[in-house]
Every structure is written in C-alpha cells, then in structure tokens.
Coordinates of N, CA and C in Angstrom, one line a residue:
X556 N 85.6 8.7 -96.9 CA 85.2 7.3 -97.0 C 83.7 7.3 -97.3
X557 N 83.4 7.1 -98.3 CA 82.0 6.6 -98.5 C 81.2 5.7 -97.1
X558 N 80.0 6.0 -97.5 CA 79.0 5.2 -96.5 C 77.5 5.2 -96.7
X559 N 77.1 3.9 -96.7 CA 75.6 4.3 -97.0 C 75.2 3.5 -95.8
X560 N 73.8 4.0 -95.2 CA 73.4 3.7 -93.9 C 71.9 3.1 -94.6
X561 N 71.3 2.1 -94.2 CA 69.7 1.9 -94.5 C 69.1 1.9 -93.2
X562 N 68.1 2.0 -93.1 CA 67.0 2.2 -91.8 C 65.7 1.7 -92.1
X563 N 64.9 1.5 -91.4 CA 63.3 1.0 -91.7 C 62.5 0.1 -91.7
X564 N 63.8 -0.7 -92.0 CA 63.1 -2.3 -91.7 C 62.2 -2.8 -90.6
X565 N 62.1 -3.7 -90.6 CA 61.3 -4.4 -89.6 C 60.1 -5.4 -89.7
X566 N 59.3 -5.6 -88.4 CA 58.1 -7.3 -89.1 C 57.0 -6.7 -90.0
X567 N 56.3 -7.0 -90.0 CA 54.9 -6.6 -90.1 C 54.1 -7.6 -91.1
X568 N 52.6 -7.1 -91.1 CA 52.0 -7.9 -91.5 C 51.9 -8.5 -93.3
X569 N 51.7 -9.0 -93.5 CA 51.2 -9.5 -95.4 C 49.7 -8.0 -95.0
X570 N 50.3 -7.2 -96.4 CA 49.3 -6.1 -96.7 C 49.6 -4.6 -96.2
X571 N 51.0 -5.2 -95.0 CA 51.3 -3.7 -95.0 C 52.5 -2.8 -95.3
X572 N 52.9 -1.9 -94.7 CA 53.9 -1.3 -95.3 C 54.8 -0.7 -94.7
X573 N 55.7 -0.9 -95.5 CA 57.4 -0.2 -95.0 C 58.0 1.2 -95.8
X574 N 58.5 1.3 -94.8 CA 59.5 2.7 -95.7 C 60.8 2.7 -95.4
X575 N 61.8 2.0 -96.1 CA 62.8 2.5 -96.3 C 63.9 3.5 -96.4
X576 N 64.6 3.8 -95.8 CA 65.8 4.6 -96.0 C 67.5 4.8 -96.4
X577 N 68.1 5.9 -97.5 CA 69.5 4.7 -97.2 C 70.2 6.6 -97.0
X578 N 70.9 6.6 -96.7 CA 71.2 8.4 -96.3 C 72.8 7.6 -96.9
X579 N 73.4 8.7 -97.7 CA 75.0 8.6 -97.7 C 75.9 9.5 -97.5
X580 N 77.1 9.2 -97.0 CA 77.7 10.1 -96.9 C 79.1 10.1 -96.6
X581 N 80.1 10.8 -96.8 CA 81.6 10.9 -97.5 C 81.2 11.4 -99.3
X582 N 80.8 11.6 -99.7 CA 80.8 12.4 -100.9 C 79.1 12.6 -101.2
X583 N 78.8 13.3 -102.3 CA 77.7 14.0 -102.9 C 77.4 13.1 -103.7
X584 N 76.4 12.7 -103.9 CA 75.6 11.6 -105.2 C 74.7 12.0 -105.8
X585 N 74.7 13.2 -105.5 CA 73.4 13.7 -106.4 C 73.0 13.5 -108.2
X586 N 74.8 13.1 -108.7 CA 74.4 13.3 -110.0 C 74.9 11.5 -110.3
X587 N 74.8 10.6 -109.2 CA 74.6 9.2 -109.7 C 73.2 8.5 -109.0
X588 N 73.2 7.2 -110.3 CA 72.3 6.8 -109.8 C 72.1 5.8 -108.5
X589 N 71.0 5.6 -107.8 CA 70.9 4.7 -106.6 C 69.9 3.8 -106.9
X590 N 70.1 2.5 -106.3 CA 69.3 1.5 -106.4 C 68.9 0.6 -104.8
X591 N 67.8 0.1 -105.0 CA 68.1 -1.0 -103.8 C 67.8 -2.6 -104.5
X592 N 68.5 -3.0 -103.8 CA 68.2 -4.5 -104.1 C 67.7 -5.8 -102.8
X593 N 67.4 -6.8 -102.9 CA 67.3 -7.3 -101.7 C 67.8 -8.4 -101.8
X594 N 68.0 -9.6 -100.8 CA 68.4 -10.9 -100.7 C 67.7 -11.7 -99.5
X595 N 67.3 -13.0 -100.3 CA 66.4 -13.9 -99.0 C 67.6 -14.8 -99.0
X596 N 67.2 -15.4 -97.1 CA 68.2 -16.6 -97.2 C 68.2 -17.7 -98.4
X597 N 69.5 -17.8 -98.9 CA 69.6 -19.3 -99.7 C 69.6 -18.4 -101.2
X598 N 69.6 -17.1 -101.2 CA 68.6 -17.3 -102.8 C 69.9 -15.7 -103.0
X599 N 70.4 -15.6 -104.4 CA 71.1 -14.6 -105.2 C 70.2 -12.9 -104.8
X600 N 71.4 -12.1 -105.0 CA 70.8 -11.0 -104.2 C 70.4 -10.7 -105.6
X601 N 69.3 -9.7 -105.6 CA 68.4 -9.0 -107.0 C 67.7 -7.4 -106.5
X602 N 67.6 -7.7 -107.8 CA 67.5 -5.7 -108.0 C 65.8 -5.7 -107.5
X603 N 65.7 -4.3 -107.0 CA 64.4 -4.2 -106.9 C 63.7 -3.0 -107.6
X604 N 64.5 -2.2 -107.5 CA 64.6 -0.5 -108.0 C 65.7 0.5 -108.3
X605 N 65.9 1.4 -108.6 CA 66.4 2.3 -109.3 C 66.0 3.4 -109.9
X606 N 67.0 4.5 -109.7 CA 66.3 6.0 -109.9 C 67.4 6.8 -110.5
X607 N 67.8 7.7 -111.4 CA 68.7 8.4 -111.5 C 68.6 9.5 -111.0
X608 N 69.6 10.3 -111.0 CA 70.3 11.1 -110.1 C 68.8 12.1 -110.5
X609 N 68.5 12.4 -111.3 CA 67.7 13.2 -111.6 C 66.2 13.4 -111.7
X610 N 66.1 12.1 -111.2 CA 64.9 11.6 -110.8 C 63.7 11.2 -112.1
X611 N 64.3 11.6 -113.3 CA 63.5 11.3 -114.2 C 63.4 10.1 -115.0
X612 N 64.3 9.4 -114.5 CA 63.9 7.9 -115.0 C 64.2 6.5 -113.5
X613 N 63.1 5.8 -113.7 CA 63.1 4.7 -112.9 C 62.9 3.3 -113.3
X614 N 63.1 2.5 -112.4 CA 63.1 1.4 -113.3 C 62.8 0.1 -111.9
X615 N 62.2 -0.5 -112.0 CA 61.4 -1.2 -111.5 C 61.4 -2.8 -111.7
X616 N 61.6 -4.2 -110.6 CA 61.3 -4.9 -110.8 C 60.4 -5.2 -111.3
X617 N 60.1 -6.6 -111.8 CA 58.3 -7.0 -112.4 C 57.5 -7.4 -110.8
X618 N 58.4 -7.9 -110.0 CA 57.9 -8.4 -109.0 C 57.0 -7.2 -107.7
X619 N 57.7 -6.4 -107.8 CA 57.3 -5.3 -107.5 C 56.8 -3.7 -107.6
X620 N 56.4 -4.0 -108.8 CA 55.5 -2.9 -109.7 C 54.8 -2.8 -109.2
X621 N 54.2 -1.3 -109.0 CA 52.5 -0.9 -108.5 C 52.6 -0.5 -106.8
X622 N 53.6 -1.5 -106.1 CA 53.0 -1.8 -105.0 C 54.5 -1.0 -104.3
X623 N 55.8 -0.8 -105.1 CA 56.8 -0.1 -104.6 C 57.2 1.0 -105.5
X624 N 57.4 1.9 -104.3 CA 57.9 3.2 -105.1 C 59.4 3.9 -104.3
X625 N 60.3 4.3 -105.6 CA 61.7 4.5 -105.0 C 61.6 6.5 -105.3
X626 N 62.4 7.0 -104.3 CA 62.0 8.2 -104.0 C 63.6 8.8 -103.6
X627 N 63.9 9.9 -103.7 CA 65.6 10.5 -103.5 C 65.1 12.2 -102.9
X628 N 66.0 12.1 -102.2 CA 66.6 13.7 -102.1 C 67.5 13.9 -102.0
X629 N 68.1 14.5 -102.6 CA 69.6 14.6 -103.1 C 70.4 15.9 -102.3
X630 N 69.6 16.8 -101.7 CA 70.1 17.7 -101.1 C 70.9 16.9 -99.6
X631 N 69.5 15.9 -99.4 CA 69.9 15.0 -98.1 C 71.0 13.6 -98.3
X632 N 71.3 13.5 -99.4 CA 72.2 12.7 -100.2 C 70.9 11.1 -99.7
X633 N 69.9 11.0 -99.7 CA 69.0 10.2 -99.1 C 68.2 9.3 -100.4
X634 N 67.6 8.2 -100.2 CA 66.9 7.4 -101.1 C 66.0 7.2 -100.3
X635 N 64.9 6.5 -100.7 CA 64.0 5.9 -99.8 C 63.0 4.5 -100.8
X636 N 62.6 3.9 -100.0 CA 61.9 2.8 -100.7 C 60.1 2.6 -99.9
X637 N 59.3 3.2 -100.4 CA 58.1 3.2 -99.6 C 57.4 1.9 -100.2
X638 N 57.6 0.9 -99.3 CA 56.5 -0.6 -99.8 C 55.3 -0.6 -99.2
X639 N 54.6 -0.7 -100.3 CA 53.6 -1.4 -99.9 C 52.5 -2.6 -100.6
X640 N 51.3 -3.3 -99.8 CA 50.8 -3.9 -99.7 C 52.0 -5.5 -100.1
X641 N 52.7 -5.6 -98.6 CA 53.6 -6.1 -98.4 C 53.1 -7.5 -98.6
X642 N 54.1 -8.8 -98.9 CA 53.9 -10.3 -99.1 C 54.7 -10.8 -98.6
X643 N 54.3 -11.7 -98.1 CA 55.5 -12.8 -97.6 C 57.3 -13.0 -98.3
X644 N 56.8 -13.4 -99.4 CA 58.2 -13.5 -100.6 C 58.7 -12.2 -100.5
X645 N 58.3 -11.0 -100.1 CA 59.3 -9.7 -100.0 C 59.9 -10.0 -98.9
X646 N 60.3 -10.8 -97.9 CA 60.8 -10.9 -97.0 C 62.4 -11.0 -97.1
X647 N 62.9 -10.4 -96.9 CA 64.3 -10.1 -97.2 C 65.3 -9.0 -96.7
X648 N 66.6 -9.0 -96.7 CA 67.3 -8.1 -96.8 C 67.5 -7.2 -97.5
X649 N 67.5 -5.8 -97.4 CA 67.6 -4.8 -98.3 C 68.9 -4.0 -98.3
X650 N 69.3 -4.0 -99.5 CA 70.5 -3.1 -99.5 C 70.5 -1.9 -100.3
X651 N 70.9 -0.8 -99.8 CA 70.4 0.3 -101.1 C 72.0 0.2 -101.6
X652 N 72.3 1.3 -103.0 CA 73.9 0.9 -103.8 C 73.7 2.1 -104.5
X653 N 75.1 2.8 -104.7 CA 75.5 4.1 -105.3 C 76.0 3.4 -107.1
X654 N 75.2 3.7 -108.2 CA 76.1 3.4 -108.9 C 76.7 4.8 -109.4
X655 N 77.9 5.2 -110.3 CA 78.6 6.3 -110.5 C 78.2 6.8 -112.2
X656 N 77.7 5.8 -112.7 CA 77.3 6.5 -113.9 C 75.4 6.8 -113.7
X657 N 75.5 7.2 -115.1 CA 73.9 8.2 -114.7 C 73.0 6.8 -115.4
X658 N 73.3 5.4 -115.4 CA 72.5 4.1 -116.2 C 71.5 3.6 -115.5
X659 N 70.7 3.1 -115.2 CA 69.8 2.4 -114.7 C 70.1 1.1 -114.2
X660 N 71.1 0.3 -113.9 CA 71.3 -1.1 -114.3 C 70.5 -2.0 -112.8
X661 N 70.3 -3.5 -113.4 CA 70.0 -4.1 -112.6 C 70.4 -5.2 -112.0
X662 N 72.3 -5.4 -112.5 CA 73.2 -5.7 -111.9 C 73.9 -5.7 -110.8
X663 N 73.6 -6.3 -110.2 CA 74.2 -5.8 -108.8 C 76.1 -5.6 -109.2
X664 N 76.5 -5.8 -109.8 CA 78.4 -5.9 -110.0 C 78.2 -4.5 -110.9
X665 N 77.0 -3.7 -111.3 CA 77.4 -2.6 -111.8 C 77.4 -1.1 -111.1
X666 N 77.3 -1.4 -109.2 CA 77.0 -1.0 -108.4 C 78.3 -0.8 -107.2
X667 N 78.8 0.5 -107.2 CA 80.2 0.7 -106.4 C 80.2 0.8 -105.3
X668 N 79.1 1.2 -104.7 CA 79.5 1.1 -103.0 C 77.6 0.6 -102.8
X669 N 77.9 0.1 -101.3 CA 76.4 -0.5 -101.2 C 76.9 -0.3 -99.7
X670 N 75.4 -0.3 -98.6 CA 74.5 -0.2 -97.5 C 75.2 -1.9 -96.9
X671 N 74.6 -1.6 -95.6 CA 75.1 -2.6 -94.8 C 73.7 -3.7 -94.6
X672 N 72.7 -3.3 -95.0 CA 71.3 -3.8 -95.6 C 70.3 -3.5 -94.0
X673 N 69.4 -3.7 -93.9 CA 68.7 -3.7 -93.3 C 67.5 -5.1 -93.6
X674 N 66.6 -5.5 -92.6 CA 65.4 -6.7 -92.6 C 64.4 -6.1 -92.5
X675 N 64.0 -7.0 -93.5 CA 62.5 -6.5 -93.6 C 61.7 -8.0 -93.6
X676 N 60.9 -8.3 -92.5 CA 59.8 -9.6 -92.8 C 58.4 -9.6 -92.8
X677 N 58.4 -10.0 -93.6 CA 56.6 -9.7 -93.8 C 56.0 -11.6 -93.6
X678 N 54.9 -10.8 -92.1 CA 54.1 -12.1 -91.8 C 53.4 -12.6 -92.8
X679 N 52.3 -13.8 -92.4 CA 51.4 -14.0 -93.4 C 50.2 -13.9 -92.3

C-alpha cells in the first residue's frame, strides 16, 4: 500500500521559513515524479512545485519562484519543500503527490497517490 507522510508545517512569522517534508513508502519512486501542491480554505487546490525523478528538471509556480525550492532523495524515497521569506497568502495546506510518469504536470488529476497534507500559516 502506498503512502505518503508530510511533516513540517506549522505558524510562523510573514518573512520566515518552513521546510517541508513528504517521506513515501509501500514502493520505490525514485524514477517518478513528485510534486507538492497546496489549498487555502474556500479556494481550488494548486500546484506549487515539481521535480522529476531525476532531479534535472523543475518547475515552479509564478507565485512562488525565488523564494521556494523543491528538493528529493530518492534513496530515502523523501521530497522536501524549503520556504522561504514566507507571506500571508502562502497560508495553506500542503500536500506532496507521486505522479508515475517522468512529466512535470501542474494538474492535480495528473497525480496518483497524494499526502494527507500538512498546515502551514504564515502571520502577518
């Protein structure tokens, strides 16, 4: 049985920073890609990042360029999401997602198994 776990979340201030985690496990993912996405009350869940299995291509919200970076070890079947210079509007749920092909997408329906999410709120 697949599973993905996230970790990390929590309050903090507008400016600072979080790190993220999503560990999986019931099979090897090394050679798919992983993404995290997030969701605020009221509002459609959306992509934030993505990495392929190989680590050589990434892909990046607009909203979150510069200031987040998505990171894997694949030996630890693990992702990670290190934020920073955190904002209010990042305040949300995060879910990391296994997709099975080696694509990039920013679809959440192109994504086969997903995290039980974790919170993340950022004061002002």
């Amino acid at each position: 049985q697949v599973q993905l776990v996230e970790s990390g979340g929590g309050l903090v201030q507008a400016g600072g920073s979080l790190r993220l985690s999503c560990v999986g496990s019931g099979r090897t993912f090394s050679r798919y890609s992983m993404g995290w996405f997030r969701q605020a009350p009221g509002k459609e869940r959306e992509f934030v990042a993505a990495r392929n299995w190989s680590g050589g291509s990434t892909y990046y919200a607009d909203s979150v360029k510069g200031r987040f970076t998505i990171s894997r070890d694949n030996p630890k079947n693990t992702v990670y999401l290190q934020m920073n210079s955190l904002k209010p509007e990042d305040t949300a749920v995060y879910y990391c997602a296994v997709d099975r092909t080696a694509v990039l997408h920013t679809n959440p329906a192109a994504y086969d198994y997903w995290g039980q999410g974790t919170q993340v709120t950022v004061s002002s």
